[in-house]
Amino acid sequence: MDSEGASETGEISKIKYQKSKLMSPPLAGLFQRASDCVGFHNLAFCILIFALLSGCDRKDSFPNRPIRFICPWGAGGGTDRISRQLAFLLEQELGVPVNVVNATGGGGVTGHSRGARARPDGYTITMVTVEVNMLHWRGLTSISHKDFRPVMMVNQDAAAVFVRTDSQWKTLAELEQTIRENPGKLTASGTAFGGIWHVALAGWLTTIGLQASDVTWIAASGAAPSLQELMAGGLDIVACSLPEAQVLLKADKIRCLGVMADQRLPAYPEISTFKELGVDWQLSTHRGIAVPAGVSESRSLAIENAVGKAAKSKEYLEYMASTGAGAAAMGSEQYLSFLEETDKAFGSVFAGPSFKAFQHRYGPMLFPAVLSGLLAICLGACFVSGSLRSISKRDEISRTAMLDMSILIGCVVLYIVSAETIGFVLSAAVILLVLFRRMRVKSTIAIPATVLLASLVYQLFAVGLRVPLPRGFLGW
Amino acid sequence: MSPILTALQNVFGDPQVVLIVFLSACFGVFVGSIPGLTATMAVALLVPITYWLDPIAALAAVVSVVACAIFAGDIPNTLLRIPGTPASAAYANDAHNLTRQGKSNLVLGTALICSVGGGIFGAVVLMLLGHQLARVATSFSAVEYFWLYLLGLSCAVVVSSGPKLNGLLALTIGLLISTVGLSAVHSKARFTFGVAELYGGINFIPAMIGLFGISEVLNSLLAARRPALERNREFTAESAETAEKPHNSGASALSAASAVKQEFEDPDRKTSSLLGSGAGMLFRRKGHVLRSASIGSLIGMLPGAGADIAAWVSFAVSKRFSKKPQLYGQESIEGIADATTANNAALAGAWIPALILGIPGDSVTAIVIGVLLMKNITPGPDIFAKQTELVYSIYVIFILANIMLIPVGLAAVKAASRLVRIPKAILLPAIVLFCIVGSYSLNASYIDVTVMLIMGVLGFALERRNVPLAPIVLALILGPMVEERFIQIITGSDGSFTGFLNPQRPLALALASVFVLVWISAVALGTRGQRKSKIKM
C-alpha cells in the first residue's frame, strides 16, 4: 500500500466537504440533499477503505499495470486464437497481465474504432486485421491505418480457391472455362459482400477479363459456414485462406485450385500459385499489432521489442505451423509501408468498376421491411383481440414505486456516464449506497456491505477473471 | 488392449487429469453461474493454459468447463430469474415461479440431475453414432438451416405462456431488434444512428440480463411499495390458483426469499432431498428424458444450431406430449427437466462436426479445434481410425465431467441458495450491480450496459402487458442467422421463392412441413383454449 493514494483520496473528500460549506444556499441545499441521499459520510468512509484495500503502486516504468489487448473478432476464431497466444507470450515478456478483449461486431468496425480511439498511453494495443485497409474505403468508418501506430505484423495468409473433390473442376483453367461459358450460374462464398475473400474472387475474375458478377456471390458470415455450405452442395466455389480450410483439405473433401500468393506456401508446397498458373493476381489477409497513433516512441518501442520476441519465440512459431498459418514477423517501419501499399491497392479495387458487383440486389432493408410488416399485423391483431390489456388495476404503479424505479435507472445511467472517469469501485460504491439508502438499510450494515461488495466484485472480475473493469483517475 | 480400456486408463490412470477435471468443473460452475460470463469466455481463458498440458488433459479442461457452465446457468436463472446462459432462458419463468413457491430445491435438483443425465446420454450418442451422424450434419445447407431456425423460433412462441399472439409479438420485436447494426450479409449499417459502437448490433447477453434481471428488480420494487395486506392476499391467491394465470412477478423476490428461507431452515430437506427430487424426476420420466436427450444430441450436432435451440425445441415437444400443457411457461417442472436434459445433451453433439469435419458448431468447439491443431492432432474423418484412443478419451472425459458435476454443482447450489436468504433490501442493489458488471464485462462496452438498461425497462413494460420475454432472447440470437440464410437462398434462387421449397432437398421440405404443422396445431389449440376460457367466463 502506498500512502500517496490514500492521501489523494483523503484530500478529495476534504475539498468536496469544504465546497458544500462555501456554496450558495440553494446550491448547498441541493448538495446537502444529494449527499443525504448517498450518506456523504458513508461515501467518504468507503473511499478511505477502498484506498487502503486497493493499493496503488505508481511506478514510472512502462508497463506497470495490465494491458488491454483488443481483438476485433469473436472468441474462438482465428484472430482470437492468435491474439490469445500472443497475449500469453507478451505477459511473460512485459511482466504485466495482458487481457484480451473481444470487441466484436460490424465486420471489424467496433474493434478497430475502439483500438484507435483508446487513450494513447500504450496500455491499449490492438490486433489490426486487413479490414483496417478496407472498411474506410467502403464508408463504414473513418478509422484507417493512419489512426494507428503500427508495431509489428505477425501473420499473413493468402487467399485460395476451393471446390468440392467430387466436382468436375480439376484445375483453375477448367473452372475459368465453366465461368466463361455460363456467366452468373456458379455460386461462391467465403465471407460477406465486399469482404476480403469476395474481393479476392472478384479480383481474379477481373484479372482474367471477366466481370466480377459472373460468379454469384452468396454472402456468409465467415469461412466455416461457407465450407459447410460447400459440403452440403449449396455452393460451387469457396474463397478463403488455407488454414481455414485445412481440415477439409487434408481429409480430401475439398480441392484447392490455387493460392493467390507470389510464392508457394511453406506449409502447402503442393499447391500452385496463381502466378504459376498464369494469373497475375495476389491477395492476402494480414494481422498485426498496433497502438493508437499518439503513443510515444519509447513506449511503442517497448511493445515492439516484446512483440518481436513473442512473435519469434519457439512457442509462437510452433503454434502457427500447427495451424498452417503464415507466421510473418515484420518490423514497424516495414509494416507501415506494407499497410500504406495495401491501402492503396484496396482503394483502387473499391473505386473501380468491380465494386459495383458488391452492391447487392436484395438489399439490407429487405429483411427489416418484412419484419415491420409482420410487426404491424401482430400489433393490429393484438389490439383487436385485446390481448395487450394491462394485467389488472391493482398493479398500478404508485408514485413512490415510480421514484424507486427512476432512482434505479438513474444509478445505471450514472455508471454509464461516470465509470470511465471515477473508476469502477467508486461508481459501484455510489450506486450501492444510493440504493441501500433508498431501501432503508441502516448505515451500520450498508457501509460494510458496500465496501465488501464493491471490492469483492472488483477483485473477482478485474483480478480473478481478467475482465478490464473501468479504471478511473485512481487506477481502480 | 482395446481402445476403450486405454482411454479409461488415460483418464483415470492419470491423477493430473482427474484433478484437472475437478478444477475445471469448479471453474466452469463458477463462471457459468455469473450472468454475462459465458462458457465460451471460460474456455477462451483456458486456452493459454492448455498449451502446457498434454492433449488429454487439455481436452479434459475444455470439456469439463463447458459441461459444467451450462448447468451453472440454471442457478441464477432459478434464484434470481437472470439466465446465466441463453440456453436457460427458455424456462426462466418456470424456474423462478417455482422458486417463489419455495421449490427452488426441486428445480435445481431436477436441473442438476437432468443435466448430468443429458450430458452422459450425449456422450454415449457421440460414442456410438458419431461417425454416421456426421454425414447427416454435412447435408444441411442454407435451406435446411432456414427452416430449422424458423422451427426453433416457432417453438419459442408455442411454449410461451399467455396468448400466442403476444408471443408472436415478442418474437417480432426481438427479430427487429436483431437487425440493428451492420448486417452480416451486406455489411451495411442499419438503425445505428451514426453510433459506431452499435455496428456490432444488440448483443443478446446484456439484452437477456436486462430483460430478465433488471425487469425483475423493477417488479420487486413495485411489489415492495404495495400495502402489506394486499401483498399477502396476492401471495396466497397465487399459490392457490396456479393454472393459466397471466404471469405477474409482483411479489417475486420478497416471497422467494421467505419461501426459500423456510425451505432451507427445514433440517429434513437438505442435500438428500435436492438430489432425491432430481433423481426421482429422472426415473419417473425416463421416456421423456430419453426423447429430450435425443432431440438435444440431434440439434446440437448441426453446426450453428447448438444448445439454445435444443432447449427450446425440447421444451415445446415436452409441452406437446404433456398432460399439463397449461403449466408450460408458468411453472412446469417437467418442462425444466426436458429442456435441461436437451441443452446438456446438445453439448456433446456439437463435437461431432468439429471432430469429424473440422467445422466448428459453436465458438467453444472452434476453440477446441484450435487446441487440437496446437497438439498436432488434425480433426477429420480419419480421426476415429488414427486417434481412436484420443476420441474414446474424450467420451470418457465427458462422462467423468458430468459425474463430477454432481458434487460440484451441489456445492454451488448450496452456496447460491444462501443468496436468496439475504434480505431483499441488500440483495436488490447487489443484483443491480451484478447486472451492470455482467453486461459490461462481456465486451468492456458501455453500450452493452445501456442496452441492458433499455431492455430492462422494455421487459418490465412488456411483462405488464402480458407479453412473454423468452421469445425475444431467442429471436435476438437467431435473427441474424435467419436473415443470412434468407438472403442466401433468395440470392441463390435469383429472387424466386421456389428456393425455399426446393424439391431436390427433401430434408428441407420435411422441416418446412413440421414448421407448418407446429403452427396449425398452435392455432388450433389456441382457439380451443380461448373458447374454453370464454365458457368459463
Short mmCIF file of N, CA and C in Angstrom, two decimals, chain B residues 288-407:
data_model
loop_
_atom_site.label_atom_id
_atom_site.label_comp_id
_atom_site.label_asym_id
_atom_site.label_seq_id
_atom_site.Cartn_x
_atom_site.Cartn_y
_atom_site.Cartn_z
N HIS B 288 -39.54 -39.55 -21.37
CA HIS B 288 -39.46 -38.14 -21.78
C HIS B 288 -38.01 -37.68 -21.81
N VAL B 289 -37.26 -38.09 -20.78
CA VAL B 289 -35.87 -37.67 -20.71
C VAL B 289 -35.09 -38.21 -21.90
N LEU B 290 -35.37 -39.45 -22.27
CA LEU B 290 -34.71 -40.06 -23.41
C LEU B 290 -35.02 -39.29 -24.68
N ARG B 291 -36.30 -38.92 -24.82
CA ARG B 291 -36.71 -38.17 -26.00
C ARG B 291 -35.99 -36.82 -26.05
N SER B 292 -35.97 -36.13 -24.90
CA SER B 292 -35.33 -34.80 -24.87
C SER B 292 -33.86 -34.90 -25.17
N ALA B 293 -33.21 -35.95 -24.60
CA ALA B 293 -31.77 -36.09 -24.83
C ALA B 293 -31.51 -36.36 -26.31
N SER B 294 -32.38 -37.14 -26.96
CA SER B 294 -32.18 -37.39 -28.39
C SER B 294 -32.33 -36.12 -29.19
N ILE B 295 -33.36 -35.34 -28.85
CA ILE B 295 -33.55 -34.06 -29.54
C ILE B 295 -32.30 -33.21 -29.37
N GLY B 296 -31.81 -33.17 -28.13
CA GLY B 296 -30.63 -32.37 -27.83
C GLY B 296 -29.44 -32.79 -28.67
N SER B 297 -29.16 -34.10 -28.71
CA SER B 297 -27.99 -34.55 -29.47
C SER B 297 -28.13 -34.23 -30.94
N LEU B 298 -29.34 -34.45 -31.47
CA LEU B 298 -29.56 -34.22 -32.90
C LEU B 298 -29.34 -32.77 -33.27
N ILE B 299 -29.94 -31.87 -32.49
CA ILE B 299 -29.84 -30.45 -32.84
C ILE B 299 -28.44 -29.93 -32.53
N GLY B 300 -27.86 -30.41 -31.44
CA GLY B 300 -26.53 -29.95 -31.07
C GLY B 300 -25.50 -30.28 -32.13
N MET B 301 -25.74 -31.36 -32.85
CA MET B 301 -24.79 -31.83 -33.84
C MET B 301 -24.71 -30.93 -35.06
N LEU B 302 -25.78 -30.16 -35.31
CA LEU B 302 -25.77 -29.32 -36.50
C LEU B 302 -24.95 -28.07 -36.23
N PRO B 303 -23.94 -27.81 -37.05
CA PRO B 303 -23.12 -26.64 -36.79
C PRO B 303 -23.97 -25.38 -36.79
N GLY B 304 -23.82 -24.58 -35.77
CA GLY B 304 -24.53 -23.31 -35.73
C GLY B 304 -25.87 -23.36 -35.06
N ALA B 305 -26.41 -24.55 -34.75
CA ALA B 305 -27.71 -24.60 -34.09
C ALA B 305 -27.51 -24.60 -32.57
N GLY B 306 -26.93 -25.66 -32.03
CA GLY B 306 -26.47 -25.64 -30.66
C GLY B 306 -27.50 -25.79 -29.57
N ALA B 307 -26.99 -25.61 -28.34
CA ALA B 307 -27.75 -25.90 -27.13
C ALA B 307 -28.98 -25.00 -26.97
N ASP B 308 -28.92 -23.79 -27.47
CA ASP B 308 -30.03 -22.86 -27.24
C ASP B 308 -31.30 -23.34 -27.92
N ILE B 309 -31.18 -23.65 -29.23
CA ILE B 309 -32.35 -24.11 -29.96
C ILE B 309 -32.81 -25.43 -29.36
N ALA B 310 -31.85 -26.29 -28.99
CA ALA B 310 -32.20 -27.60 -28.44
C ALA B 310 -33.12 -27.45 -27.23
N ALA B 311 -32.78 -26.53 -26.33
CA ALA B 311 -33.59 -26.33 -25.13
C ALA B 311 -35.01 -25.93 -25.50
N TRP B 312 -35.14 -25.02 -26.46
CA TRP B 312 -36.47 -24.54 -26.82
C TRP B 312 -37.31 -25.61 -27.49
N VAL B 313 -36.67 -26.29 -28.46
CA VAL B 313 -37.42 -27.31 -29.20
C VAL B 313 -37.87 -28.40 -28.24
N SER B 314 -36.97 -28.82 -27.36
CA SER B 314 -37.31 -29.89 -26.43
C SER B 314 -38.42 -29.44 -25.49
N PHE B 315 -38.37 -28.20 -25.07
CA PHE B 315 -39.41 -27.64 -24.20
C PHE B 315 -40.77 -27.69 -24.91
N ALA B 316 -40.76 -27.33 -26.21
CA ALA B 316 -42.01 -27.32 -26.96
C ALA B 316 -42.54 -28.73 -27.17
N VAL B 317 -41.64 -29.66 -27.50
CA VAL B 317 -42.06 -31.05 -27.71
C VAL B 317 -42.62 -31.59 -26.40
N SER B 318 -41.93 -31.27 -25.31
CA SER B 318 -42.36 -31.71 -23.99
C SER B 318 -43.78 -31.20 -23.70
N LYS B 319 -44.05 -29.97 -24.07
CA LYS B 319 -45.37 -29.39 -23.84
C LYS B 319 -46.42 -30.14 -24.64
N ARG B 320 -46.04 -30.47 -25.87
CA ARG B 320 -46.98 -31.13 -26.77
C ARG B 320 -47.43 -32.47 -26.18
N PHE B 321 -46.50 -33.19 -25.53
CA PHE B 321 -46.82 -34.52 -25.03
C PHE B 321 -47.21 -34.50 -23.55
N SER B 322 -47.25 -33.34 -22.95
CA SER B 322 -47.50 -33.28 -21.51
C SER B 322 -48.99 -33.39 -21.21
N LYS B 323 -49.27 -33.89 -20.00
CA LYS B 323 -50.67 -33.94 -19.56
C LYS B 323 -51.08 -32.58 -19.01
N LYS B 324 -50.10 -31.76 -18.68
CA LYS B 324 -50.42 -30.45 -18.10
C LYS B 324 -49.80 -29.34 -18.93
N PRO B 325 -50.17 -29.23 -20.22
CA PRO B 325 -49.51 -28.24 -21.05
C PRO B 325 -49.75 -26.81 -20.59
N GLN B 326 -50.82 -26.60 -19.82
CA GLN B 326 -51.11 -25.22 -19.44
C GLN B 326 -50.07 -24.67 -18.48
N LEU B 327 -49.29 -25.55 -17.85
CA LEU B 327 -48.29 -25.09 -16.89
C LEU B 327 -47.02 -24.58 -17.57
N TYR B 328 -46.83 -24.94 -18.85
CA TYR B 328 -45.58 -24.59 -19.52
C TYR B 328 -45.46 -23.08 -19.69
N GLY B 329 -44.28 -22.56 -19.37
CA GLY B 329 -44.08 -21.12 -19.42
C GLY B 329 -44.54 -20.48 -18.14
N GLN B 330 -45.14 -21.26 -17.25
CA GLN B 330 -45.57 -20.75 -15.95
C GLN B 330 -44.76 -21.36 -14.83
N GLU B 331 -44.95 -22.68 -14.65
CA GLU B 331 -44.25 -23.31 -13.53
C GLU B 331 -44.16 -24.81 -13.77
N SER B 332 -43.70 -25.18 -14.95
CA SER B 332 -43.68 -26.59 -15.28
C SER B 332 -42.33 -27.20 -14.95
N ILE B 333 -42.31 -28.08 -13.96
CA ILE B 333 -41.06 -28.75 -13.61
C ILE B 333 -40.71 -29.77 -14.69
N GLU B 334 -41.74 -30.32 -15.34
CA GLU B 334 -41.48 -31.29 -16.42
C GLU B 334 -40.74 -30.61 -17.57
N GLY B 335 -41.20 -29.41 -17.89
CA GLY B 335 -40.56 -28.66 -18.97
C GLY B 335 -39.11 -28.38 -18.64
N ILE B 336 -38.85 -28.01 -17.39
CA ILE B 336 -37.48 -27.71 -16.99
C ILE B 336 -36.62 -28.96 -17.13
N ALA B 337 -37.17 -30.09 -16.66
CA ALA B 337 -36.41 -31.34 -16.75
C ALA B 337 -36.03 -31.63 -18.19
N ASP B 338 -37.00 -31.50 -19.10
CA ASP B 338 -36.73 -31.84 -20.50
C ASP B 338 -35.78 -30.86 -21.16
N ALA B 339 -35.95 -29.58 -20.86
CA ALA B 339 -35.09 -28.59 -21.51
C ALA B 339 -33.66 -28.69 -21.02
N THR B 340 -33.46 -28.90 -19.70
CA THR B 340 -32.08 -29.01 -19.21
C THR B 340 -31.41 -30.27 -19.75
N THR B 341 -32.19 -31.35 -19.87
CA THR B 341 -31.63 -32.57 -20.45
C THR B 341 -31.12 -32.27 -21.86
N ALA B 342 -31.97 -31.60 -22.63
CA ALA B 342 -31.64 -31.38 -24.04
C ALA B 342 -30.43 -30.48 -24.18
N ASN B 343 -30.34 -29.39 -23.39
CA ASN B 343 -29.23 -28.49 -23.66
C ASN B 343 -27.89 -29.11 -23.26
N ASN B 344 -27.89 -29.98 -22.28
CA ASN B 344 -26.62 -30.64 -21.96
C ASN B 344 -26.29 -31.76 -22.95
N ALA B 345 -27.33 -32.43 -23.45
CA ALA B 345 -27.08 -33.46 -24.44
C ALA B 345 -26.52 -32.84 -25.72
N ALA B 346 -26.95 -31.60 -26.01
CA ALA B 346 -26.52 -30.93 -27.23
C ALA B 346 -25.03 -30.64 -27.22
N LEU B 347 -24.46 -30.50 -26.01
CA LEU B 347 -23.05 -30.13 -25.93
C LEU B 347 -22.15 -31.14 -26.63
N ALA B 348 -22.35 -32.41 -26.29
CA ALA B 348 -21.51 -33.43 -26.90
C ALA B 348 -21.76 -33.48 -28.40
N GLY B 349 -23.03 -33.25 -28.79
CA GLY B 349 -23.38 -33.28 -30.20
C GLY B 349 -22.53 -32.33 -31.03
N ALA B 350 -22.27 -31.14 -30.47
CA ALA B 350 -21.52 -30.12 -31.22
C ALA B 350 -20.11 -30.59 -31.56
N TRP B 351 -19.62 -31.62 -30.82
CA TRP B 351 -18.27 -32.09 -31.09
C TRP B 351 -18.22 -32.97 -32.33
N ILE B 352 -19.36 -33.48 -32.77
CA ILE B 352 -19.34 -34.40 -33.91
C ILE B 352 -18.82 -33.71 -35.17
N PRO B 353 -19.46 -32.61 -35.63
CA PRO B 353 -18.91 -31.96 -36.82
C PRO B 353 -17.51 -31.40 -36.59
N ALA B 354 -17.22 -31.00 -35.35
CA ALA B 354 -15.90 -30.42 -35.08
C ALA B 354 -14.81 -31.47 -35.24
N LEU B 355 -15.03 -32.65 -34.67
CA LEU B 355 -14.01 -33.69 -34.71
C LEU B 355 -13.89 -34.30 -36.09
N ILE B 356 -15.05 -34.51 -36.74
CA ILE B 356 -15.03 -35.29 -37.97
C ILE B 356 -14.81 -34.42 -39.20
N LEU B 357 -15.34 -33.19 -39.17
CA LEU B 357 -15.24 -32.35 -40.36
C LEU B 357 -14.38 -31.12 -40.14
N GLY B 358 -14.03 -30.87 -38.88
CA GLY B 358 -13.27 -29.65 -38.62
C GLY B 358 -14.11 -28.40 -38.76
N ILE B 359 -15.45 -28.58 -38.78
CA ILE B 359 -16.34 -27.41 -38.86
C ILE B 359 -16.89 -27.15 -37.47
N PRO B 360 -16.54 -26.04 -36.86
CA PRO B 360 -17.00 -25.80 -35.51
C PRO B 360 -18.49 -25.52 -35.44
N GLY B 361 -19.20 -26.21 -34.52
CA GLY B 361 -20.63 -25.99 -34.36
C GLY B 361 -20.92 -24.74 -33.56
N ASP B 362 -20.02 -24.34 -32.69
CA ASP B 362 -20.20 -23.12 -31.91
C ASP B 362 -18.81 -22.59 -31.57
N SER B 363 -18.78 -21.50 -30.83
CA SER B 363 -17.47 -20.89 -30.58
C SER B 363 -16.61 -21.77 -29.69
N VAL B 364 -17.26 -22.58 -28.82
CA VAL B 364 -16.46 -23.45 -27.96
C VAL B 364 -15.71 -24.49 -28.78
N THR B 365 -16.42 -25.14 -29.70
CA THR B 365 -15.74 -26.16 -30.49
C THR B 365 -14.73 -25.53 -31.46
N ALA B 366 -14.94 -24.25 -31.80
CA ALA B 366 -13.92 -23.57 -32.61
C ALA B 366 -12.62 -23.51 -31.83
N ILE B 367 -12.73 -23.23 -30.54
CA ILE B 367 -11.53 -23.20 -29.71
C ILE B 367 -10.94 -24.59 -29.60
N VAL B 368 -11.83 -25.60 -29.50
CA VAL B 368 -11.36 -26.98 -29.38
C VAL B 368 -10.53 -27.37 -30.60
N ILE B 369 -11.00 -26.99 -31.78
CA ILE B 369 -10.24 -27.31 -32.99
C ILE B 369 -8.86 -26.68 -32.91
N GLY B 370 -8.83 -25.44 -32.40
CA GLY B 370 -7.54 -24.77 -32.23
C GLY B 370 -6.63 -25.55 -31.31
N VAL B 371 -7.20 -26.01 -30.18
CA VAL B 371 -6.40 -26.76 -29.21
C VAL B 371 -5.89 -28.04 -29.84
N LEU B 372 -6.74 -28.73 -30.59
CA LEU B 372 -6.34 -29.98 -31.23
C LEU B 372 -5.20 -29.75 -32.22
N LEU B 373 -5.35 -28.72 -33.04
CA LEU B 373 -4.32 -28.44 -34.04
C LEU B 373 -3.01 -28.11 -33.36
N MET B 374 -3.13 -27.38 -32.23
CA MET B 374 -1.95 -27.00 -31.49
C MET B 374 -1.21 -28.24 -31.00
N LYS B 375 -1.97 -29.29 -30.73
CA LYS B 375 -1.37 -30.53 -30.25
C LYS B 375 -1.04 -31.47 -31.41
N ASN B 376 -1.02 -30.94 -32.62
CA ASN B 376 -0.71 -31.74 -33.80
C ASN B 376 -1.69 -32.87 -34.05
N ILE B 377 -2.94 -32.64 -33.64
CA ILE B 377 -3.98 -33.62 -33.95
C ILE B 377 -4.90 -32.93 -34.94
N THR B 378 -5.02 -33.49 -36.14
CA THR B 378 -5.87 -32.86 -37.12
C THR B 378 -7.23 -33.52 -37.11
N PRO B 379 -8.29 -32.74 -36.82
CA PRO B 379 -9.62 -33.33 -36.90
C PRO B 379 -9.90 -33.73 -38.34
N GLY B 380 -10.72 -34.72 -38.51
CA GLY B 380 -11.04 -35.16 -39.87
C GLY B 380 -11.69 -36.51 -39.80
N PRO B 381 -12.21 -36.99 -40.94
CA PRO B 381 -12.95 -38.26 -40.94
C PRO B 381 -12.11 -39.42 -40.43
N ASP B 382 -10.79 -39.30 -40.56
CA ASP B 382 -9.97 -40.44 -40.15
C ASP B 382 -9.54 -40.35 -38.69
N ILE B 383 -10.08 -39.35 -37.97
CA ILE B 383 -9.67 -39.21 -36.57
C ILE B 383 -10.09 -40.44 -35.76
N PHE B 384 -11.19 -41.09 -36.19
CA PHE B 384 -11.64 -42.28 -35.48
C PHE B 384 -10.69 -43.44 -35.70
N ALA B 385 -10.11 -43.49 -36.90
CA ALA B 385 -9.19 -44.59 -37.20
C ALA B 385 -7.81 -44.31 -36.61
N LYS B 386 -7.36 -43.06 -36.79
CA LYS B 386 -5.97 -42.76 -36.42
C LYS B 386 -5.83 -42.46 -34.93
N GLN B 387 -6.81 -41.80 -34.37
CA GLN B 387 -6.68 -41.34 -32.99
C GLN B 387 -7.76 -41.98 -32.12
N THR B 388 -8.00 -43.26 -32.33
CA THR B 388 -9.10 -43.92 -31.63
C THR B 388 -9.06 -43.68 -30.13
N GLU B 389 -7.87 -43.83 -29.56
CA GLU B 389 -7.77 -43.70 -28.11
C GLU B 389 -8.13 -42.30 -27.66
N LEU B 390 -7.66 -41.32 -28.41
CA LEU B 390 -7.96 -39.94 -28.04
C LEU B 390 -9.46 -39.69 -28.09
N VAL B 391 -10.09 -40.17 -29.17
CA VAL B 391 -11.52 -39.95 -29.32
C VAL B 391 -12.28 -40.61 -28.17
N TYR B 392 -11.89 -41.85 -27.83
CA TYR B 392 -12.57 -42.51 -26.71
C TYR B 392 -12.28 -41.79 -25.40
N SER B 393 -11.07 -41.23 -25.29
CA SER B 393 -10.76 -40.48 -24.08
C SER B 393 -11.71 -39.30 -23.94
N ILE B 394 -12.04 -38.66 -25.06
CA ILE B 394 -12.95 -37.52 -25.00
C ILE B 394 -14.29 -37.96 -24.44
N TYR B 395 -14.78 -39.14 -24.91
CA TYR B 395 -16.06 -39.62 -24.38
C TYR B 395 -15.97 -39.88 -22.89
N VAL B 396 -14.87 -40.53 -22.50
CA VAL B 396 -14.71 -40.86 -21.07
C VAL B 396 -14.67 -39.58 -20.25
N ILE B 397 -13.97 -38.55 -20.77
CA ILE B 397 -13.89 -37.28 -20.05
C ILE B 397 -15.28 -36.67 -19.94
N PHE B 398 -16.03 -36.74 -21.02
CA PHE B 398 -17.39 -36.20 -21.00
C PHE B 398 -18.19 -36.83 -19.86
N ILE B 399 -18.09 -38.15 -19.76
CA ILE B 399 -18.85 -38.84 -18.73
C ILE B 399 -18.31 -38.49 -17.35
N LEU B 400 -17.00 -38.46 -17.21
CA LEU B 400 -16.39 -38.12 -15.93
C LEU B 400 -16.78 -36.70 -15.51
N ALA B 401 -16.71 -35.78 -16.47
CA ALA B 401 -17.04 -34.38 -16.15
C ALA B 401 -18.47 -34.27 -15.67
N ASN B 402 -19.36 -35.04 -16.30
CA ASN B 402 -20.76 -34.97 -15.89
C ASN B 402 -20.97 -35.56 -14.51
N ILE B 403 -20.22 -36.62 -14.19
CA ILE B 403 -20.33 -37.19 -12.85
C ILE B 403 -19.76 -36.21 -11.84
N MET B 404 -18.65 -35.57 -12.20
CA MET B 404 -18.04 -34.58 -11.33
C MET B 404 -18.99 -33.41 -11.06
N LEU B 405 -19.85 -33.18 -12.03
CA LEU B 405 -20.79 -32.06 -11.89
C LEU B 405 -21.72 -32.26 -10.69
N ILE B 406 -21.99 -33.52 -10.32
CA ILE B 406 -22.93 -33.74 -9.22
C ILE B 406 -22.43 -33.11 -7.92
N PRO B 407 -21.24 -33.49 -7.40
CA PRO B 407 -20.82 -32.84 -6.16
C PRO B 407 -20.55 -31.35 -6.32
#
